[in-house]
PDB file of C-alpha atoms in Angstrom:
ATOM      1  CA  MET K   1      33.511 -37.946   7.847  1.00  0.00           C
ATOM      2  CA  GLY K   2      36.917 -39.340   6.991  1.00  0.00           C
ATOM      3  CA  PHE K   3      37.963 -40.461  10.490  1.00  0.00           C
ATOM      4  CA  GLU K   4      38.615 -44.101  11.276  1.00  0.00           C
ATOM      5  CA  ARG K   5      39.514 -43.474  14.937  1.00  0.00           C
ATOM      6  CA  CYS K   6      37.716 -40.829  16.944  1.00  0.00           C
ATOM      7  CA  PRO K   7      39.624 -37.519  17.103  1.00  0.00           C
ATOM      8  CA  CYS K   8      38.957 -37.332  20.867  1.00  0.00           C
ATOM      9  CA  GLY K   9      41.765 -39.825  21.465  1.00  0.00           C
ATOM     10  CA  LEU K  10      39.944 -42.611  23.290  1.00  0.00           C
ATOM     11  CA  GLY K  11      40.922 -45.049  20.535  1.00  0.00           C
ATOM     12  CA  GLU K  12      37.435 -46.075  19.473  1.00  0.00           C
ATOM     13  CA  ALA K  13      35.986 -45.861  15.989  1.00  0.00           C
ATOM     14  CA  PHE K  14      34.491 -42.414  15.360  1.00  0.00           C
ATOM     15  CA  PRO K  15      30.924 -43.710  14.688  1.00  0.00           C
ATOM     16  CA  ASP K  16      30.961 -45.627  18.003  1.00  0.00           C
ATOM     17  CA  CYS K  17      32.453 -42.805  20.060  1.00  0.00           C
ATOM     18  CA  CYS K  18      31.871 -39.062  19.568  1.00  0.00           C
ATOM     19  CA  GLY K  19      30.179 -39.658  16.225  1.00  0.00           C
ATOM     20  CA  ARG K  20      27.141 -41.052  18.088  1.00  0.00           C
ATOM     21  CA  VAL K  21      26.886 -37.904  20.223  1.00  0.00           C
ATOM     22  CA  ILE K  22      27.479 -35.490  17.341  1.00  0.00           C
ATOM     23  CA  SER K  23      24.856 -37.212  15.161  1.00  0.00           C
ATOM     24  CA  GLY K  24      22.273 -37.172  17.983  1.00  0.00           C
ATOM     25  CA  GLU K  25      22.166 -40.966  18.161  1.00  0.00           C
ATOM     26  CA  GLY K  26      23.685 -40.806  21.651  1.00  0.00           C
ATOM     27  CA  ARG K  27      24.044 -38.238  24.401  1.00  0.00           C
ATOM     28  CA  ALA K  28      27.037 -37.120  26.452  1.00  0.00           C
ATOM     29  CA  GLY K  29      26.642 -38.570  29.947  1.00  0.00           C
ATOM     30  CA  THR K  30      29.355 -36.418  31.513  1.00  0.00           C
ATOM     31  CA  ALA K  31      30.943 -33.006  31.012  1.00  0.00           C
ATOM     32  CA  GLU K  32      34.132 -34.714  29.794  1.00  0.00           C
ATOM     33  CA  GLN K  33      32.193 -36.690  27.174  1.00  0.00           C
ATOM     34  CA  LEU K  34      30.625 -33.456  25.943  1.00  0.00           C
ATOM     35  CA  MET K  35      34.020 -31.757  25.836  1.00  0.00           C
ATOM     36  CA  ARG K  36      35.488 -34.690  23.883  1.00  0.00           C
ATOM     37  CA  SER K  37      32.574 -34.615  21.431  1.00  0.00           C
ATOM     38  CA  ARG K  38      33.045 -30.867  20.950  1.00  0.00           C
ATOM     39  CA  PHE K  39      36.764 -31.362  20.231  1.00  0.00           C
ATOM     40  CA  SER K  40      35.788 -34.009  17.672  1.00  0.00           C
ATOM     41  CA  ALA K  41      33.231 -31.623  16.166  1.00  0.00           C
ATOM     42  CA  PHE K  42      35.994 -29.034  15.736  1.00  0.00           C
ATOM     43  CA  ALA K  43      38.156 -31.748  14.120  1.00  0.00           C
ATOM     44  CA  VAL K  44      35.452 -32.767  11.626  1.00  0.00           C
ATOM     45  CA  GLY K  45      34.091 -29.227  11.104  1.00  0.00           C
ATOM     46  CA  ASP K  46      30.585 -29.751  12.513  1.00  0.00           C
ATOM     47  CA  VAL K  47      29.521 -26.168  13.337  1.00  0.00           C
ATOM     48  CA  ALA K  48      25.865 -27.150  13.851  1.00  0.00           C
ATOM     49  CA  TYR K  49      26.805 -29.496  16.692  1.00  0.00           C
ATOM     50  CA  LEU K  50      29.127 -26.930  18.266  1.00  0.00           C
ATOM     51  CA  LEU K  51      26.266 -24.423  18.390  1.00  0.00           C
ATOM     52  CA  ALA K  52      23.693 -26.982  19.587  1.00  0.00           C
ATOM     53  CA  SER K  53      25.959 -28.116  22.439  1.00  0.00           C
ATOM     54  CA  TRP K  54      26.650 -24.534  23.578  1.00  0.00           C
ATOM     55  CA  HIS K  55      24.525 -23.258  26.473  1.00  0.00           C
ATOM     56  CA  PRO K  56      21.836 -20.849  25.178  1.00  0.00           C
ATOM     57  CA  ASP K  57      22.914 -18.126  27.664  1.00  0.00           C
ATOM     58  CA  THR K  58      26.437 -17.935  26.192  1.00  0.00           C
ATOM     59  CA  ARG K  59      25.983 -19.309  22.654  1.00  0.00           C
ATOM     60  CA  PRO K  60      27.273 -17.036  19.876  1.00  0.00           C
ATOM     61  CA  ALA K  61      25.171 -16.397  16.787  1.00  0.00           C
ATOM     62  CA  ASP K  62      27.671 -18.304  14.655  1.00  0.00           C
ATOM     63  CA  VAL K  63      30.987 -20.133  14.797  1.00  0.00           C
ATOM     64  CA  GLU K  64      33.531 -19.728  12.019  1.00  0.00           C
ATOM     65  CA  LEU K  65      36.170 -22.427  11.720  1.00  0.00           C
ATOM     66  CA  ASP K  66      39.507 -21.809  10.037  1.00  0.00           C
ATOM     67  CA  PRO K  67      39.587 -24.277   7.114  1.00  0.00           C
ATOM     68  CA  GLU K  68      43.409 -24.357   7.348  1.00  0.00           C
ATOM     69  CA  GLN K  69      43.421 -25.397  11.026  1.00  0.00           C
ATOM     70  CA  ARG K  70      43.508 -29.128  11.860  1.00  0.00           C
ATOM     71  CA  TRP K  71      42.742 -30.271  15.406  1.00  0.00           C
ATOM     72  CA  VAL K  72      44.938 -33.334  15.886  1.00  0.00           C
ATOM     73  CA  GLN K  73      45.163 -34.346  19.552  1.00  0.00           C
ATOM     74  CA  LEU K  74      43.350 -33.859  22.832  1.00  0.00           C
ATOM     75  CA  GLU K  75      44.740 -34.190  26.354  1.00  0.00           C
ATOM     76  CA  VAL K  76      42.398 -34.057  29.352  1.00  0.00           C
ATOM     77  CA  LEU K  77      44.452 -32.472  32.134  1.00  0.00           C
ATOM     78  CA  ASP K  78      41.929 -32.235  34.985  1.00  0.00           C
ATOM     79  CA  ARG K  79      38.231 -32.361  35.754  1.00  0.00           C
ATOM     80  CA  SER K  80      35.956 -31.343  38.596  1.00  0.00           C
ATOM     81  CA  GLY K  81      32.343 -32.446  38.949  1.00  0.00           C
ATOM     82  CA  GLY K  82      30.649 -33.060  35.642  1.00  0.00           C
ATOM     83  CA  GLY K  83      29.665 -36.641  36.456  1.00  0.00           C
ATOM     84  CA  PRO K  84      26.383 -38.353  35.612  1.00  0.00           C
ATOM     85  CA  PHE K  85      24.744 -37.113  38.832  1.00  0.00           C
ATOM     86  CA  ASP K  86      26.205 -33.582  38.779  1.00  0.00           C
ATOM     87  CA  SER K  87      24.628 -30.475  37.281  1.00  0.00           C
ATOM     88  CA  GLU K  88      27.898 -28.562  36.759  1.00  0.00           C
ATOM     89  CA  GLY K  89      31.468 -29.423  35.997  1.00  0.00           C
ATOM     90  CA  THR K  90      34.776 -28.194  34.654  1.00  0.00           C
ATOM     91  CA  VAL K  91      37.267 -29.874  32.344  1.00  0.00           C
ATOM     92  CA  ARG K  92      40.785 -28.564  31.790  1.00  0.00           C
ATOM     93  CA  PHE K  93      42.296 -29.712  28.521  1.00  0.00           C
ATOM     94  CA  ARG K  94      45.026 -29.087  26.003  1.00  0.00           C
ATOM     95  CA  ALA K  95      44.095 -29.293  22.327  1.00  0.00           C
ATOM     96  CA  HIS K  96      46.836 -29.631  19.727  1.00  0.00           C
ATOM     97  CA  TYR K  97      46.377 -28.142  16.280  1.00  0.00           C
ATOM     98  CA  ARG K  98      48.245 -27.628  13.038  1.00  0.00           C
ATOM     99  CA  LEU K  99      48.208 -24.759  10.622  1.00  0.00           C
ATOM    100  CA  PRO K 100      50.285 -24.603   7.443  1.00  0.00           C
ATOM    101  CA  GLY K 101      53.887 -24.347   8.610  1.00  0.00           C
ATOM    102  CA  GLU K 102      53.149 -24.355  12.348  1.00  0.00           C
ATOM    103  CA  LYS K 103      51.930 -26.415  15.264  1.00  0.00           C
ATOM    104  CA  GLY K 104      50.248 -25.074  18.383  1.00  0.00           C
ATOM    105  CA  THR K 105      48.209 -25.830  21.458  1.00  0.00           C
ATOM    106  CA  LEU K 106      45.202 -24.325  23.170  1.00  0.00           C
ATOM    107  CA  THR K 107      44.804 -24.939  26.897  1.00  0.00           C
ATOM    108  CA  GLU K 108      41.401 -24.164  28.373  1.00  0.00           C
ATOM    109  CA  ASN K 109      39.469 -24.687  31.576  1.00  0.00           C
ATOM    110  CA  SER K 110      35.910 -25.171  30.324  1.00  0.00           C
ATOM    111  CA  ARG K 111      32.706 -24.882  32.343  1.00  0.00           C
ATOM    112  CA  PHE K 112      29.723 -27.122  31.653  1.00  0.00           C
ATOM    113  CA  LYS K 113      26.156 -27.178  32.904  1.00  0.00           C
ATOM    114  CA  LYS K 114      23.524 -29.914  32.727  1.00  0.00           C
ATOM    115  CA  GLU K 115      19.917 -28.881  32.220  1.00  0.00           C
ATOM    116  CA  GLY K 116      17.029 -31.214  31.566  1.00  0.00           C
ATOM    117  CA  GLY K 117      19.466 -34.133  31.520  1.00  0.00           C
ATOM    118  CA  VAL K 118      21.550 -32.544  28.738  1.00  0.00           C
ATOM    119  CA  TRP K 119      25.119 -31.268  29.146  1.00  0.00           C
ATOM    120  CA  PHE K 120      26.045 -27.905  27.595  1.00  0.00           C
ATOM    121  CA  TYR K 121      29.315 -26.034  27.191  1.00  0.00           C
ATOM    122  CA  VAL K 122      29.032 -22.693  29.019  1.00  0.00           C
ATOM    123  CA  ASP K 123      32.397 -20.972  28.565  1.00  0.00           C
ATOM    124  CA  GLY K 124      36.088 -21.377  29.098  1.00  0.00           C
ATOM    125  CA  GLU K 125      39.212 -19.578  30.213  1.00  0.00           C
ATOM    126  CA  HIS K 126      42.297 -19.937  28.027  1.00  0.00           C
ATOM    127  CA  GLU K 127      45.666 -20.295  29.705  1.00  0.00           C
TER     128      GLU K 127
END
């Protein structure tokens, strides 16, 4: 996948961090872990994982990624619930990206839901 360190920013090797969740070898134990794995999936261009980790009630038919956009840094700003024993949670984050000739950020408060022991992204509000 071309990443030595995981794009999520925790400092671990990609295969030992979000790579395990994206590949299906591991599972996100918290809403924040799912959010981090989804950021990493955006960074590596894994549309299949993005769709699979999206709650069926809100999942779009497809996700199109801009091949020019590079997701380069993630900051977790706040979280509520979303722990191993919760069924819902929110994570507020700022994602940094680059496009040719520009840099930008996306700040979102994302909602997550756990069903059948599996965390899903539900939706988010951009700031």
